[in-house]
Short mmCIF file of C-alpha atoms in Angstrom, two decimals:
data_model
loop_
_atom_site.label_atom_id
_atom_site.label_comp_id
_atom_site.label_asym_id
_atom_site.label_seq_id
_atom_site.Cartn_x
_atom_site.Cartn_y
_atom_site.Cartn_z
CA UNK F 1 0.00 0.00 0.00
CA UNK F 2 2.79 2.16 0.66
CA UNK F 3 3.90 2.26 -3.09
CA UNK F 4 0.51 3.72 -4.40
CA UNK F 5 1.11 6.42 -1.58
CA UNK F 6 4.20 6.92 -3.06
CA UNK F 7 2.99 6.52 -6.94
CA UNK F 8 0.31 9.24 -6.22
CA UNK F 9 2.85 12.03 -4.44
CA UNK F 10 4.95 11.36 -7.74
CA UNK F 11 2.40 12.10 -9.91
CA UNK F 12 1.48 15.05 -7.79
CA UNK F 13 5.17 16.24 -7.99
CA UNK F 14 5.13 15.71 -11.57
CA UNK F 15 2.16 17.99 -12.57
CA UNK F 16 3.10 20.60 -10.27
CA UNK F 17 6.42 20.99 -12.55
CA UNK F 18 5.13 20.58 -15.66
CA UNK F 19 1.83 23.45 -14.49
CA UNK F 20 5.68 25.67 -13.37
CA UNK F 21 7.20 24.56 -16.79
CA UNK F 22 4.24 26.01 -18.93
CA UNK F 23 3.79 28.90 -17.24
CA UNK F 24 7.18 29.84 -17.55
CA UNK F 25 7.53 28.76 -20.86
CA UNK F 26 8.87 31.50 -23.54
CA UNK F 27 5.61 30.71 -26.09
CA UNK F 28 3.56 30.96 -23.20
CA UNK F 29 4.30 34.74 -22.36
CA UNK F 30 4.61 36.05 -26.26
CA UNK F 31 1.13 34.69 -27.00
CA UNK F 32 -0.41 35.86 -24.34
CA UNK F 33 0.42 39.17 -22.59
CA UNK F 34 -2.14 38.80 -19.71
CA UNK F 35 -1.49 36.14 -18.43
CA UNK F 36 0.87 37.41 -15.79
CA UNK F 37 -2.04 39.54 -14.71
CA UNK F 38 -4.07 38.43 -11.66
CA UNK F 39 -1.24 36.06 -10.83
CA UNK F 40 -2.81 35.95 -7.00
CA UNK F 41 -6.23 34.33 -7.95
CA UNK F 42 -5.03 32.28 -10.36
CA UNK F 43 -2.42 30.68 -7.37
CA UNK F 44 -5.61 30.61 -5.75
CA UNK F 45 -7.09 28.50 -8.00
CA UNK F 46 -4.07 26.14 -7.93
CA UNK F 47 -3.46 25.98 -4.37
CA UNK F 48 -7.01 25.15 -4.19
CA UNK F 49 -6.68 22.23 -6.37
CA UNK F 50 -3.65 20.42 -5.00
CA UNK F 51 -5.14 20.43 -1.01
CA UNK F 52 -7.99 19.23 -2.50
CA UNK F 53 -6.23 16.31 -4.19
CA UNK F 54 -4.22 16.17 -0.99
CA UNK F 55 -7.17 15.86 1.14
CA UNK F 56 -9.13 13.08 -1.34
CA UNK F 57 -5.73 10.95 -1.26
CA UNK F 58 -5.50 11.51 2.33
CA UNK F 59 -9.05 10.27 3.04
CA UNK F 60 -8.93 7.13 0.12
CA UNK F 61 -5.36 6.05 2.40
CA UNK F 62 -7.05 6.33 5.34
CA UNK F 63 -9.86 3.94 4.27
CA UNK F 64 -7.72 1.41 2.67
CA UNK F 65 -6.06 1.62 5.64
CA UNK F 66 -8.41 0.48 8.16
CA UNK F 67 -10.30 -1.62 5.23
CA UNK F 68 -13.58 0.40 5.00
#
């Protein structure tokens, strides 16, 4: 069981560079010139989605765990 905890962080790890990688990316900023502009809810938005994912992993570990 410990593996899939550790297959699911990886994955987790994974998107979170490649989300860094494309917004950062060269083609990214020269086609569109707003998209550095309300930076803070769009970090929102993306904070918001990995605790959630966080919190849904946490809870399907916690009932393999104890086999509910």
């Amino acid at each position: 069981m410990f593996w899939l905890l550790v297959i699911a962080v990886a994955v987790m790890i994974g998107g979170f560079i490649a989300t860094m990688m494309i917004g950062q990316s060269k083609s990214n900023k020269d086609s569109d010139p707003n998209y550095f502009k309300q930076t803070g809810k769009k970090w929102g938005r993306l904070s918001g989605i990995y605790v959630a994912c966080i919190v849904v992993l946490a809870v399907i570990m916690i009932m393999i765990g104890t086999g509910k």
